[in-house]
Every structure is written in structure tokens, then in C-alpha cells.
Amino acid sequence: MAGGVVVQTVGGKTYPGRMTAFVFFTCLVASSGGLIFGYDIGISGGVTSMDSFLREFFPSVYAKAKANKDMNQYCKFDSQLLTLFTSSLYLSALTTSFVAAWVTRVFGRKWSMFCGGITFLAGSALNGAATDVMMLILGRILLGVGVGFANQSVPLYLSEMAPANLRGMLNIGFQLMTTIGILSANLINYATSSIEGGWGWRIGLGLAGVPALIITLGALMLPDTPNSLIARGYAGDAKRVLVKIRGTDDVHDEYEDMIAASEEASAIEHPWRNILARKYRPQLTVAVLIPFFQQLTGINVIMFYAPVLFLTIGFAGDASLMSAVITGVVNMAATVVSIVTVDRLGRRALFLQGGTQMFISQVVVGTLIGLQFGTTGVGEMSRSYAILLVLFICLYVAGFAWSWGPLGWLVPSEVFSLEIRSAGQSIAVCVNMLLTFLIGQAFLTMLCHLKFGLFYFFAAWMVVMTSFVALFLPETKGVPIEEMNLVWSRHWFWRNYVTIHDVAGANRRSHEV
């Protein structure tokens, strides 16, 4: 095909693989759903380190935060009410993911994104105008509904719209937008923290409406994915969209595979029950363990509470916010590295390298904090130690940003057959939000009790998850979604669950169309 790339697959089928302007535009707009997720991660950690915010809503935490250096530094921010402000969003997103799965399947991916944008917009308005803790938490719950819808629909949308050979790069656009959201929030926190009158936090919380408006209006402009259109009975519209996003009329093989996959999916009356079938065991395992492990990297400890963490270990107020900005820049830049390399090096290589780098960084960070504060938590960090600590936190963030960050969303969204795709993505979002909630709620208490050992705790999990990838995760780069069963049937372990018979059945249905 002139001017493009053709992906050769099993059975002599061809799939257009050119980056067209239309597919780039649609994926760019859809990936802006990551802005709301990232902005919230960044803004919540920043405002909870602002004196004016703590003084108004959490006065007991403010009093401990202002205690002298002879106080146990590990415990100065330990407050279940404060962590509930942050983590309530993720509990809300968890429960929403099941409703979002139904909306995504029945009404399409774009309307699920629209629902996410509208509810996030309402939550940002409530938070910006909050006068008490209850208003804050109600606003967070609405924000969580928005995140639940966006995280359910956006990764699916990107994986279904992208050509197989560019799926990794385009899907990681979601994570790139997430990092842009985090960095934007960190910059806003830094700029508003010194506003006279102590109302700067209202600007930060209220400005969450900007990324919400972007995804809300953007969703109205987008076509739905060919897969979703076919599944909902609009086969003619699906083919027109496919021709447009691929930039060629030669889409016969890909379209026929979509039709076959849709017919198989329509025969499944209970996707939530069928996902438990033996032949879907690999996908179910990935849907559970990849997001489970992603949160046990400890990244949200850094990104939620970066300013609070830096304050805890002895940085001044402005210095803690600036350190959070630095980690935000590293996060965004390293995600670009993943975009450039994921479809060349593959998923496994990035997982393994990033996991190793994160393990080393966690051990060093824990050791530096332990040497400075010991088990008593009493002390003050020197400038040289502080610089070294920020350096290794940045190395840790970089390792996450080109491995477990983007791939934690990419891999689950690309491995499911159409008939269980919405259910599978819902499980992945649910597990992600559940672990995010639990770790977010428990972190400050864990820091108080485990002290510097908390970083060793996360380092130990890095060993477990990197070993899982090495042994049980096959390479999925360049594989069309409709052909993904072949990957499992050839894996040394998963071929015990996904047999050649399962693959042959799917191929036979494809040829019968």
C-alpha cells in the first residue's frame, strides 16, 4: 500500500497500518480523557500540603504539620479524614466502573466518555466552591464517577481505533495526557500556594473543570469505533469509519474479522459469566493482576502525596511543591520515551527494564530516609541528602512512566476478545481503582507505622510483578486484537487454557462470513 505500512498476519490476511490524520485526531481527542485523571492526581496532593486548605478543613492536621522538627516526621500528616478526601474519588470510580461497562457496551465508547466529562465537570464545581469537608467529599465522589467512565472507555476506544502496529503508541496517548494533567496541576499548585487570602486552593480544585470540558466537547466530535458500531448493529457506518481511519478502501480482511468477532460476541448472553470460562483465563488473569501490580509499584504514593511526602521528610513548603513539579516533568518526558519505543521494543522489554529500575530506586529512597530519620522519625534532612533523594525519586518515576504507567492501561485494553471486552476492561478499572483507594487511604498510616520500611515494601512487590511479566506475559506488540488468541495459544503456560481448537474455531467463523 503506497505511503503506508501493511501488517501481515496469520492466514495471509493484511491490515492497513498507516497513521492517517483522522486516526491521529480521534485518538488525540479521546486520549484527553487522561487529563481529568492526571489533573486530579496532581491537584489533590498539592492542596493537601497548603496551609490555608489544611487550616480551613483539617485543623488538627495543620497543627501537627506545624510541629517542630523534634516530632516524629513519619506521622505528622497521619489523618484518615485527610486521606478520605483524596481516596474517596477512587472508591466512587470503582463502583462506577460496572455501570460504565454497561454504558460503554450498549451506547458506545464516545457516550461513555461524554458521561465521564459531564460528571467530572460537576464535581470540580462543587469542590471549588466547598465550604466544609462534606462538600469536598461529595465533589470527590462526582469526580470519581467521571474517572470511572473515562478510564473504562478511553483505553478501549484507543485500542480499537488504532492500527495494530501503532496501537501501543496511540494507546499510550492516554497515559501521556495523564502526565500532562499531573504536571499542569503541580504547576498550578505552585503558582497558587502563595496567593494572599489563602484561597489559591479553590483555583486549583475549580480548574479541574477545564480538562473536563475538553473531554466532554471532544466526545461529541468523535465517531464511535468500528467494533462498537458493528456490535450495536451499524455495520455500514462501521465500514465507513474504518475506511476513513485507515485511509484506504482496502479494509476487507480487518472488517471481516470485526464482523466475525461481533457475531461471536452476540452469541454470548452473559459476558460477566463467560469471562470466567477456561479459555479466557489468561485475559482474566491479566485484567486482575496488571492493574493490581500497577498500584503496588507505589506510584500513587509519590504522585498523590508528593508535596506532603516532601514536607514530611523536611522540605519547606515551596520547595516541596517545586519538587513535585520536577517529578511531574520527569513523568511526562519519560512517557514520551514509552510512546516512541513501545511498538519497537515491545511491552515485555519495557516492563522488565522499568521494573528493575523502580526496584533499585525504591531501595535507595528507603535507605536514604532511614539513614536520615531512623526509626524514631526525628531529624532534619540536609541539602545534599534532599538532592539525592529527589534524584532517585525521579529515576523511580521515569521507570514507571515508560513501563507500568502506560502499559498498565495498554495491555489489559488490547488482550480481550470482543465478546468479553467491556466486562474485562471493567474488571481492570475496578481492580485499579480498588487498589488505588486502599493504598491512598492507608499510605499515611503505613508511613507512620512502617516508616522508611514502606519503600522496601513496595520494592518487594516490584520483584514479584517483574517476575510475573518475565514468566507469564507474552508479547502482544503488532498483533491485531481479533487475532490475540493466537498469542495465548502459543505461550508455554497459557496454551493449557487456550487451545488451537479455540483459535481454529474463531478463524473458521471469520472465513464463513
Short mmCIF file of C-alpha atoms in Angstrom, two decimals:
data_model
loop_
_atom_site.label_atom_id
_atom_site.label_comp_id
_atom_site.label_asym_id
_atom_site.label_seq_id
_atom_site.Cartn_x
_atom_site.Cartn_y
_atom_site.Cartn_z
CA MET A 1 0.00 0.00 0.00
CA ALA A 2 1.59 3.23 -1.10
CA GLY A 3 2.62 5.60 1.59
CA GLY A 4 1.70 3.22 4.39
CA VAL A 5 2.61 0.08 6.28
CA VAL A 6 0.81 -3.25 5.92
CA VAL A 7 0.79 -5.64 8.85
CA GLN A 8 0.95 -9.28 7.73
CA THR A 9 -0.94 -11.73 9.91
CA VAL A 10 -1.73 -15.44 10.05
CA GLY A 11 -3.55 -16.87 7.05
CA GLY A 12 -2.28 -14.23 4.62
CA LYS A 13 -4.59 -11.50 5.91
CA THR A 14 -3.49 -7.89 5.59
CA TYR A 15 -4.28 -4.98 7.85
CA PRO A 16 -3.61 -1.34 6.85
CA GLY A 17 -1.20 0.23 9.29
CA ARG A 18 -0.77 3.83 8.18
CA MET A 19 -1.01 6.75 10.59
CA THR A 20 -3.75 8.85 8.98
CA ALA A 21 -4.60 12.38 10.04
CA PHE A 22 -8.09 11.27 11.02
CA VAL A 23 -6.99 8.43 13.30
CA PHE A 24 -4.41 10.73 14.89
CA PHE A 25 -7.06 13.38 15.55
CA THR A 26 -9.60 10.97 17.02
CA CYS A 27 -7.03 9.32 19.29
CA LEU A 28 -5.67 12.70 20.38
CA VAL A 29 -9.13 13.95 21.36
CA ALA A 30 -10.08 10.67 23.08
CA SER A 31 -6.82 10.47 25.00
CA SER A 32 -7.62 13.87 26.54
CA GLY A 33 -9.74 11.78 28.92
CA GLY A 34 -6.44 11.14 30.68
CA LEU A 35 -6.24 14.84 31.56
CA ILE A 36 -9.01 14.57 34.14
CA PHE A 37 -7.38 11.54 35.77
CA GLY A 38 -3.93 13.12 35.88
CA TYR A 39 -5.10 16.57 36.93
CA ASP A 40 -6.88 15.14 39.92
CA ILE A 41 -3.88 13.05 40.99
CA GLY A 42 -1.68 16.15 40.93
CA ILE A 43 -4.06 18.69 42.39
CA SER A 44 -5.23 16.64 45.38
CA GLY A 45 -1.71 16.08 46.67
CA GLY A 46 -0.85 19.76 46.25
CA VAL A 47 -3.81 21.29 48.05
CA THR A 48 -3.42 18.91 51.00
CA SER A 49 0.02 20.42 51.59
CA MET A 50 -1.27 24.03 51.57
CA ASP A 51 -1.56 25.69 54.97
CA SER A 52 -4.72 27.58 54.04
CA PHE A 53 -6.51 24.40 52.92
CA LEU A 54 -5.47 22.40 55.97
CA ARG A 55 -6.30 25.25 58.33
CA GLU A 56 -9.85 25.53 56.95
CA PHE A 57 -10.79 21.85 56.57
CA PHE A 58 -8.30 19.80 58.61
CA PRO A 59 -7.14 21.98 61.55
CA SER A 60 -5.80 19.06 63.61
CA VAL A 61 -3.54 18.01 60.70
CA TYR A 62 -2.45 21.62 60.28
CA ALA A 63 -1.42 21.77 63.94
CA LYS A 64 0.69 18.60 63.60
CA ALA A 65 2.20 19.81 60.32
CA LYS A 66 3.44 22.95 62.08
CA ALA A 67 5.01 21.00 64.92
CA ASN A 68 8.79 21.35 65.32
CA LYS A 69 11.39 19.01 63.92
CA ASP A 70 11.58 17.03 67.17
CA MET A 71 8.21 15.48 66.33
CA ASN A 72 8.04 12.09 64.55
CA GLN A 73 8.19 13.19 60.90
CA TYR A 74 6.67 9.94 59.65
CA CYS A 75 3.34 10.58 61.43
CA LYS A 76 2.77 14.32 61.15
CA PHE A 77 0.17 14.03 58.35
CA ASP A 78 -1.49 10.81 59.55
CA SER A 79 -5.24 11.51 59.31
CA GLN A 80 -7.92 9.16 58.00
CA LEU A 81 -10.20 12.12 57.21
CA LEU A 82 -7.48 13.76 55.12
CA THR A 83 -6.78 10.56 53.19
CA LEU A 84 -10.52 10.01 52.73
CA PHE A 85 -10.63 13.36 50.90
CA THR A 86 -8.08 12.01 48.43
CA SER A 87 -9.11 8.37 48.16
CA SER A 88 -12.92 8.74 48.13
CA LEU A 89 -12.69 9.53 44.42
CA TYR A 90 -11.25 6.09 43.71
CA LEU A 91 -13.92 4.26 45.69
CA SER A 92 -16.51 6.12 43.65
CA ALA A 93 -14.70 5.27 40.40
CA LEU A 94 -14.59 1.61 41.44
CA THR A 95 -18.36 1.33 41.86
CA THR A 96 -18.99 3.39 38.72
CA SER A 97 -16.88 1.07 36.55
CA PHE A 98 -19.64 -1.56 36.48
CA VAL A 99 -22.26 0.92 35.25
CA ALA A 100 -19.70 2.36 32.83
CA ALA A 101 -19.12 -1.12 31.35
CA TRP A 102 -22.83 -1.38 30.51
CA VAL A 103 -22.98 2.15 29.05
CA THR A 104 -19.83 1.52 27.02
CA ARG A 105 -21.23 -1.69 25.56
CA VAL A 106 -24.84 -0.58 24.93
CA PHE A 107 -24.42 3.08 23.91
CA GLY A 108 -20.84 3.10 22.66
CA ARG A 109 -17.43 4.32 23.74
CA LYS A 110 -17.95 8.00 22.90
CA TRP A 111 -21.06 8.42 25.08
CA SER A 112 -19.27 6.81 28.00
CA MET A 113 -16.53 9.42 27.59
CA PHE A 114 -19.18 12.15 27.46
CA CYS A 115 -20.73 10.92 30.73
CA GLY A 116 -17.29 11.00 32.33
CA GLY A 117 -16.66 14.58 31.28
CA ILE A 118 -20.05 15.89 32.47
CA THR A 119 -19.86 14.34 35.94
CA PHE A 120 -16.23 15.41 36.41
CA LEU A 121 -17.26 18.96 35.48
CA ALA A 122 -19.96 18.91 38.19
CA GLY A 123 -17.51 17.56 40.76
CA SER A 124 -14.93 20.26 40.01
CA ALA A 125 -17.53 23.00 40.51
CA LEU A 126 -18.60 21.53 43.86
CA ASN A 127 -15.02 21.21 45.09
CA GLY A 128 -14.03 24.70 44.03
CA ALA A 129 -16.99 26.14 45.96
CA ALA A 130 -16.65 23.85 49.01
CA THR A 131 -17.29 25.32 52.45
CA ASP A 132 -16.98 22.15 54.52
CA VAL A 133 -15.47 18.66 54.35
CA MET A 134 -18.79 17.08 53.29
CA MET A 135 -18.92 19.28 50.17
CA LEU A 136 -15.35 18.34 49.40
CA ILE A 137 -16.04 14.62 49.63
CA LEU A 138 -19.31 14.85 47.64
CA GLY A 139 -17.37 16.67 44.95
CA ARG A 140 -14.71 13.96 45.02
CA ILE A 141 -17.42 11.32 44.57
CA LEU A 142 -18.66 13.07 41.41
CA LEU A 143 -15.07 13.34 40.19
CA GLY A 144 -14.76 9.60 40.78
CA VAL A 145 -17.80 8.90 38.63
CA GLY A 146 -16.13 10.86 35.85
CA VAL A 147 -12.85 8.99 36.24
CA GLY A 148 -14.70 5.65 36.27
CA PHE A 149 -16.38 6.38 32.93
CA ALA A 150 -13.24 7.82 31.31
CA ASN A 151 -10.91 5.03 32.42
CA GLN A 152 -13.42 2.44 31.22
CA SER A 153 -13.96 3.88 27.76
CA VAL A 154 -10.83 5.76 26.66
CA PRO A 155 -8.31 2.85 26.62
CA LEU A 156 -10.85 0.69 24.75
CA TYR A 157 -11.52 3.46 22.26
CA LEU A 158 -7.83 3.98 21.56
CA SER A 159 -7.06 0.26 21.17
CA GLU A 160 -9.99 -0.26 18.80
CA MET A 161 -9.30 2.78 16.61
CA ALA A 162 -5.53 2.30 16.26
CA PRO A 163 -3.89 0.13 13.57
CA ALA A 164 -2.34 -2.96 15.16
CA ASN A 165 1.24 -1.86 14.51
CA LEU A 166 0.61 1.57 16.10
CA ARG A 167 -1.73 0.50 18.88
CA GLY A 168 0.84 0.82 21.64
CA MET A 169 1.91 4.33 20.66
CA LEU A 170 -1.63 5.67 20.26
CA ASN A 171 -2.98 3.97 23.38
CA ILE A 172 -0.19 5.46 25.48
CA GLY A 173 -1.57 8.84 24.48
CA PHE A 174 -3.95 8.28 27.41
CA GLN A 175 -1.03 7.99 29.82
CA LEU A 176 0.74 10.98 28.23
CA MET A 177 -2.35 13.10 28.79
CA THR A 178 -2.45 11.79 32.36
CA THR A 179 1.11 13.01 32.94
CA ILE A 180 0.30 16.38 31.32
CA GLY A 181 -2.62 16.65 33.73
CA ILE A 182 -0.37 15.85 36.70
CA LEU A 183 2.26 18.39 35.61
CA SER A 184 -0.36 21.09 34.97
CA ALA A 185 -1.81 20.52 38.42
CA ASN A 186 1.64 20.69 40.04
CA LEU A 187 2.37 23.99 38.29
CA ILE A 188 -1.00 25.42 39.35
CA ASN A 189 -0.40 24.29 42.93
CA TYR A 190 2.98 26.03 42.93
CA ALA A 191 1.57 29.23 41.40
CA THR A 192 -1.47 29.49 43.69
CA SER A 193 0.06 28.40 47.01
CA SER A 194 1.27 31.92 47.83
CA ILE A 195 -1.92 33.84 46.91
CA GLU A 196 -2.77 36.27 49.67
CA GLY A 197 -6.01 35.47 51.43
CA GLY A 198 -5.40 31.72 51.33
CA TRP A 199 -7.93 30.90 48.58
CA GLY A 200 -5.45 29.59 45.99
CA TRP A 201 -6.61 26.03 46.57
CA ARG A 202 -10.04 26.99 45.19
CA ILE A 203 -8.43 27.87 41.86
CA GLY A 204 -6.68 24.52 41.69
CA LEU A 205 -9.78 22.48 42.52
CA GLY A 206 -12.06 24.57 40.29
CA LEU A 207 -9.75 24.43 37.27
CA ALA A 208 -10.42 20.68 37.09
CA GLY A 209 -13.39 21.85 35.02
CA VAL A 210 -11.07 22.74 32.12
CA PRO A 211 -9.92 19.18 31.27
CA ALA A 212 -13.49 18.01 31.98
CA LEU A 213 -14.81 20.45 29.38
CA ILE A 214 -12.19 19.30 26.86
CA ILE A 215 -13.24 15.62 27.00
CA THR A 216 -16.96 16.50 27.17
CA LEU A 217 -16.89 18.60 23.99
CA GLY A 218 -14.34 16.32 22.37
CA ALA A 219 -16.55 13.25 22.83
CA LEU A 220 -19.34 14.98 20.88
CA MET A 221 -16.98 15.41 17.92
CA LEU A 222 -15.75 11.82 17.78
CA PRO A 223 -17.12 8.89 15.77
CA ASP A 224 -17.59 5.66 17.66
CA THR A 225 -15.22 2.77 16.99
CA PRO A 226 -15.97 0.31 14.14
CA ASN A 227 -16.06 -2.55 16.68
CA SER A 228 -18.68 -0.79 18.79
CA LEU A 229 -20.77 0.24 15.77
CA ILE A 230 -20.85 -3.33 14.46
CA ALA A 231 -21.76 -4.71 17.86
CA ARG A 232 -24.69 -2.28 18.06
CA GLY A 233 -25.99 -3.12 14.56
CA TYR A 234 -24.49 -0.30 12.48
CA ALA A 235 -22.29 -2.36 10.15
CA GLY A 236 -22.50 0.12 7.26
CA ASP A 237 -21.43 3.04 9.44
CA ALA A 238 -18.65 0.86 10.88
CA LYS A 239 -17.16 0.20 7.45
CA ARG A 240 -17.27 3.90 6.54
CA VAL A 241 -15.46 4.80 9.76
CA LEU A 242 -12.91 2.04 9.20
CA VAL A 243 -12.17 3.25 5.67
CA LYS A 244 -11.76 6.80 6.98
CA ILE A 245 -9.43 5.98 9.87
CA ARG A 246 -7.30 3.59 7.78
CA GLY A 247 -7.07 5.97 4.81
CA THR A 248 -7.79 3.23 2.23
CA ASP A 249 -10.69 1.20 0.80
CA ASP A 250 -8.63 -1.98 1.29
CA VAL A 251 -10.04 -2.89 4.69
CA HIS A 252 -11.76 -6.15 3.73
CA ASP A 253 -9.78 -8.52 5.95
CA GLU A 254 -9.93 -6.30 9.03
CA TYR A 255 -13.63 -5.58 8.54
CA GLU A 256 -14.49 -9.25 8.07
CA ASP A 257 -12.61 -10.15 11.25
CA MET A 258 -14.58 -7.47 13.11
CA ILE A 259 -17.86 -8.89 11.78
CA ALA A 260 -16.85 -12.42 12.81
CA ALA A 261 -15.80 -11.24 16.26
CA SER A 262 -19.08 -9.36 16.66
CA GLU A 263 -21.14 -12.41 15.66
CA GLU A 264 -19.27 -14.48 18.23
CA ALA A 265 -19.81 -11.75 20.81
CA SER A 266 -23.55 -11.52 20.09
CA ALA A 267 -23.88 -15.22 20.86
CA ILE A 268 -22.61 -14.53 24.39
CA GLU A 269 -25.58 -13.65 26.58
CA HIS A 270 -23.68 -13.31 29.84
CA PRO A 271 -20.19 -11.77 29.30
CA TRP A 272 -19.63 -11.49 33.07
CA ARG A 273 -20.21 -15.22 33.42
CA ASN A 274 -18.33 -16.17 30.26
CA ILE A 275 -15.20 -14.30 31.24
CA LEU A 276 -14.77 -16.99 33.89
CA ALA A 277 -14.57 -19.69 31.18
CA ARG A 278 -11.32 -21.64 30.98
CA LYS A 279 -10.37 -20.27 27.54
CA TYR A 280 -10.47 -16.71 28.93
CA ARG A 281 -8.33 -17.50 31.96
CA PRO A 282 -5.22 -15.68 30.60
CA GLN A 283 -7.17 -12.49 29.85
CA LEU A 284 -8.90 -12.58 33.23
CA THR A 285 -5.58 -13.05 34.98
CA VAL A 286 -4.11 -10.07 33.13
CA ALA A 287 -7.22 -7.96 33.85
CA VAL A 288 -6.76 -8.57 37.56
CA LEU A 289 -3.00 -8.73 38.10
CA ILE A 290 -1.70 -5.97 35.80
CA PRO A 291 -3.74 -3.16 37.46
CA PHE A 292 -3.20 -4.81 40.86
CA PHE A 293 0.56 -4.73 40.37
CA GLN A 294 0.46 -1.24 38.83
CA GLN A 295 -0.80 0.23 42.07
CA LEU A 296 1.60 -1.82 44.19
CA THR A 297 4.51 -0.15 42.43
CA GLY A 298 3.79 2.62 44.94
CA ILE A 299 3.48 5.28 42.24
CA ASN A 300 0.37 6.87 43.67
CA VAL A 301 2.19 7.27 46.96
CA ILE A 302 4.56 9.54 45.05
CA MET A 303 2.05 11.26 42.76
CA PHE A 304 -0.83 11.75 45.27
CA TYR A 305 1.29 12.80 48.16
CA ALA A 306 4.47 14.13 46.55
CA PRO A 307 4.19 17.58 48.21
CA VAL A 308 3.08 16.02 51.52
CA LEU A 309 5.86 13.43 51.29
CA PHE A 310 8.49 16.07 50.64
CA LEU A 311 7.14 18.16 53.53
CA THR A 312 7.24 15.08 55.74
CA ILE A 313 10.91 14.47 55.04
CA GLY A 314 11.95 18.03 55.72
CA PHE A 315 11.42 20.19 52.62
CA ALA A 316 9.98 23.67 53.06
CA GLY A 317 6.50 24.40 51.65
CA ASP A 318 7.54 25.97 48.31
CA ALA A 319 10.41 23.51 47.92
CA SER A 320 8.04 20.56 48.33
CA LEU A 321 5.74 21.89 45.62
CA MET A 322 8.67 22.58 43.30
CA SER A 323 9.97 19.04 43.86
CA ALA A 324 6.54 17.77 42.83
CA VAL A 325 6.79 19.88 39.65
CA ILE A 326 10.18 18.30 38.89
CA THR A 327 8.79 14.78 39.25
CA GLY A 328 5.86 15.82 37.03
CA VAL A 329 8.23 16.95 34.26
CA VAL A 330 10.16 13.67 34.51
CA ASN A 331 6.90 11.73 34.41
CA MET A 332 5.74 13.41 31.22
CA ALA A 333 9.12 13.22 29.44
CA ALA A 334 9.58 9.52 30.25
CA THR A 335 6.09 8.75 28.94
CA VAL A 336 7.18 10.16 25.58
CA VAL A 337 10.01 7.61 25.63
CA SER A 338 7.41 4.87 26.00
CA ILE A 339 5.36 6.23 23.09
CA VAL A 340 8.42 6.14 20.83
CA THR A 341 9.63 2.67 21.85
CA VAL A 342 6.60 0.55 22.80
CA ASP A 343 5.85 -0.68 19.26
CA ARG A 344 9.54 -1.23 18.53
CA LEU A 345 10.92 -2.80 21.69
CA GLY A 346 7.62 -4.35 22.75
CA ARG A 347 5.71 -4.45 26.02
CA ARG A 348 7.84 -7.04 27.82
CA ALA A 349 11.14 -5.21 27.37
CA LEU A 350 9.74 -2.01 28.87
CA PHE A 351 8.06 -3.87 31.74
CA LEU A 352 11.27 -5.70 32.66
CA GLN A 353 13.62 -2.71 32.38
CA GLY A 354 11.26 -0.34 34.18
CA GLY A 355 10.59 -2.83 36.97
CA THR A 356 14.30 -3.28 37.62
CA GLN A 357 14.93 0.47 37.69
CA MET A 358 12.00 1.06 40.05
CA PHE A 359 13.17 -1.68 42.43
CA ILE A 360 16.64 -0.13 42.74
CA SER A 361 15.19 3.37 43.21
CA GLN A 362 12.75 2.28 45.94
CA VAL A 363 15.53 0.57 47.88
CA VAL A 364 17.76 3.65 47.65
CA VAL A 365 14.96 6.06 48.65
CA GLY A 366 14.04 3.90 51.65
CA THR A 367 17.68 3.67 52.70
CA LEU A 368 18.27 7.44 52.42
CA ILE A 369 15.20 8.22 54.52
CA GLY A 370 16.15 5.52 57.03
CA LEU A 371 19.68 6.87 57.43
CA GLN A 372 18.37 10.39 57.95
CA PHE A 373 15.40 9.77 60.27
CA GLY A 374 15.96 6.22 61.57
CA THR A 375 13.03 4.52 63.27
CA THR A 376 12.15 7.46 65.51
CA GLY A 377 11.33 9.81 62.64
CA VAL A 378 13.16 12.65 64.37
CA GLY A 379 15.62 14.68 62.37
CA GLU A 380 16.08 17.21 59.61
CA MET A 381 17.22 16.41 56.08
CA SER A 382 20.39 18.05 54.81
CA ARG A 383 20.54 19.72 51.39
CA SER A 384 22.81 17.03 49.87
CA TYR A 385 20.52 14.24 51.09
CA ALA A 386 17.49 16.11 49.77
CA ILE A 387 19.02 16.47 46.29
CA LEU A 388 19.97 12.79 46.22
CA LEU A 389 16.51 11.80 47.36
CA VAL A 390 14.80 13.83 44.62
CA LEU A 391 17.18 12.31 42.05
CA PHE A 392 16.24 8.73 42.92
CA ILE A 393 12.55 9.58 43.16
CA CYS A 394 12.87 10.98 39.63
CA LEU A 395 14.57 7.77 38.46
CA TYR A 396 11.73 5.81 40.02
CA VAL A 397 9.09 8.00 38.34
CA ALA A 398 10.88 7.67 34.98
CA GLY A 399 10.95 3.88 35.26
CA PHE A 400 7.23 3.84 35.98
CA ALA A 401 6.39 6.32 33.24
CA TRP A 402 7.87 4.23 30.44
CA SER A 403 6.71 0.86 31.78
CA TRP A 404 4.00 0.14 34.34
CA GLY A 405 2.30 3.52 33.91
CA PRO A 406 1.24 3.35 30.26
CA LEU A 407 1.43 -0.43 29.87
CA GLY A 408 -0.79 -0.96 32.90
CA TRP A 409 -3.61 0.55 30.81
CA LEU A 410 -2.50 -0.59 27.36
CA VAL A 411 -2.10 -4.34 27.93
CA PRO A 412 -5.48 -5.02 29.58
CA SER A 413 -7.29 -2.99 26.90
CA GLU A 414 -5.78 -4.95 23.99
CA VAL A 415 -5.92 -8.60 25.10
CA PHE A 416 -9.68 -9.24 25.30
CA SER A 417 -11.92 -10.81 22.68
CA LEU A 418 -14.82 -8.54 21.68
CA GLU A 419 -17.42 -10.66 23.46
CA ILE A 420 -15.83 -10.03 26.88
CA ARG A 421 -14.04 -6.74 26.17
CA SER A 422 -16.29 -4.36 28.11
CA ALA A 423 -16.52 -6.78 31.05
CA GLY A 424 -12.76 -7.31 31.04
CA GLN A 425 -11.97 -3.61 30.92
CA SER A 426 -14.44 -3.02 33.73
CA ILE A 427 -12.62 -5.59 35.87
CA ALA A 428 -9.28 -3.94 35.10
CA VAL A 429 -10.62 -0.48 36.04
CA CYS A 430 -12.31 -1.88 39.15
CA VAL A 431 -9.12 -3.55 40.40
CA ASN A 432 -7.10 -0.43 39.63
CA MET A 433 -9.48 1.85 41.50
CA LEU A 434 -9.85 -0.56 44.45
CA LEU A 435 -6.09 -0.77 44.97
CA THR A 436 -5.73 2.98 44.42
CA PHE A 437 -8.36 3.59 47.10
CA LEU A 438 -6.86 1.13 49.58
CA ILE A 439 -3.29 2.36 49.15
CA GLY A 440 -4.37 6.01 49.09
CA GLN A 441 -6.37 5.55 52.28
CA ALA A 442 -3.67 3.54 54.04
CA PHE A 443 -0.50 5.29 52.88
CA LEU A 444 -0.08 7.96 55.56
CA THR A 445 -0.88 5.43 58.29
CA MET A 446 1.52 2.91 56.71
CA LEU A 447 4.22 5.58 56.57
CA CYS A 448 3.63 6.32 60.24
CA HIS A 449 3.99 2.66 61.26
CA LEU A 450 6.35 1.15 58.66
CA LYS A 451 8.47 4.30 58.45
CA PHE A 452 11.21 4.02 55.79
CA GLY A 453 10.37 0.31 55.52
CA LEU A 454 7.33 1.32 53.45
CA PHE A 455 9.63 1.83 50.46
CA TYR A 456 11.11 -1.64 50.96
CA PHE A 457 7.53 -2.96 51.00
CA PHE A 458 6.91 -1.57 47.52
CA ALA A 459 10.35 -2.71 46.33
CA ALA A 460 9.47 -6.30 47.30
CA TRP A 461 6.34 -6.08 45.17
CA MET A 462 8.49 -4.90 42.24
CA VAL A 463 10.32 -8.24 42.40
CA VAL A 464 7.01 -10.14 42.33
CA MET A 465 5.49 -8.23 39.41
CA THR A 466 8.65 -8.23 37.30
CA SER A 467 8.87 -11.99 37.75
CA PHE A 468 5.22 -12.33 36.67
CA VAL A 469 5.89 -10.43 33.46
CA ALA A 470 9.01 -12.48 32.72
CA LEU A 471 7.18 -15.79 33.15
CA PHE A 472 3.53 -15.23 32.23
CA LEU A 473 3.04 -12.21 29.97
CA PRO A 474 3.51 -12.91 26.23
CA GLU A 475 4.48 -10.18 23.78
CA THR A 476 1.44 -8.51 22.17
CA LYS A 477 3.02 -5.80 20.00
CA GLY A 478 1.73 -5.66 16.44
CA VAL A 479 -0.94 -8.35 16.97
CA PRO A 480 -4.44 -7.38 15.72
CA ILE A 481 -6.95 -7.54 18.57
CA GLU A 482 -9.08 -10.04 16.66
CA GLU A 483 -6.08 -12.41 16.40
CA MET A 484 -4.98 -12.12 20.05
CA ASN A 485 -5.98 -15.69 20.96
CA LEU A 486 -3.04 -16.92 18.90
CA VAL A 487 -0.67 -15.27 21.38
CA TRP A 488 -2.11 -17.18 24.31
CA SER A 489 -2.26 -20.50 22.46
CA ARG A 490 1.49 -20.33 21.78
CA HIS A 491 2.56 -19.39 25.30
CA TRP A 492 4.30 -22.11 27.32
CA PHE A 493 1.79 -21.86 30.18
CA TRP A 494 -1.39 -20.34 28.77
CA ARG A 495 -1.63 -22.87 25.93
CA ASN A 496 -3.00 -25.20 28.60
CA TYR A 497 -6.07 -22.94 28.70
CA VAL A 498 -6.32 -21.50 25.18
CA THR A 499 -6.03 -24.37 22.73
CA ILE A 500 -5.55 -24.47 18.98
CA HIS A 501 -9.18 -25.63 18.83
CA ASP A 502 -10.31 -22.29 20.31
CA VAL A 503 -8.25 -20.36 17.76
CA ALA A 504 -9.36 -22.56 14.87
CA GLY A 505 -13.00 -22.01 15.81
CA ALA A 506 -12.57 -18.26 15.71
CA ASN A 507 -10.75 -18.42 12.36
CA ARG A 508 -13.42 -20.70 10.89
CA ARG A 509 -16.17 -18.26 11.83
CA SER A 510 -14.16 -15.49 10.23
CA HIS A 511 -13.88 -17.36 6.91
CA GLU A 512 -17.59 -18.26 6.95
CA VAL A 513 -18.65 -14.62 6.93
#
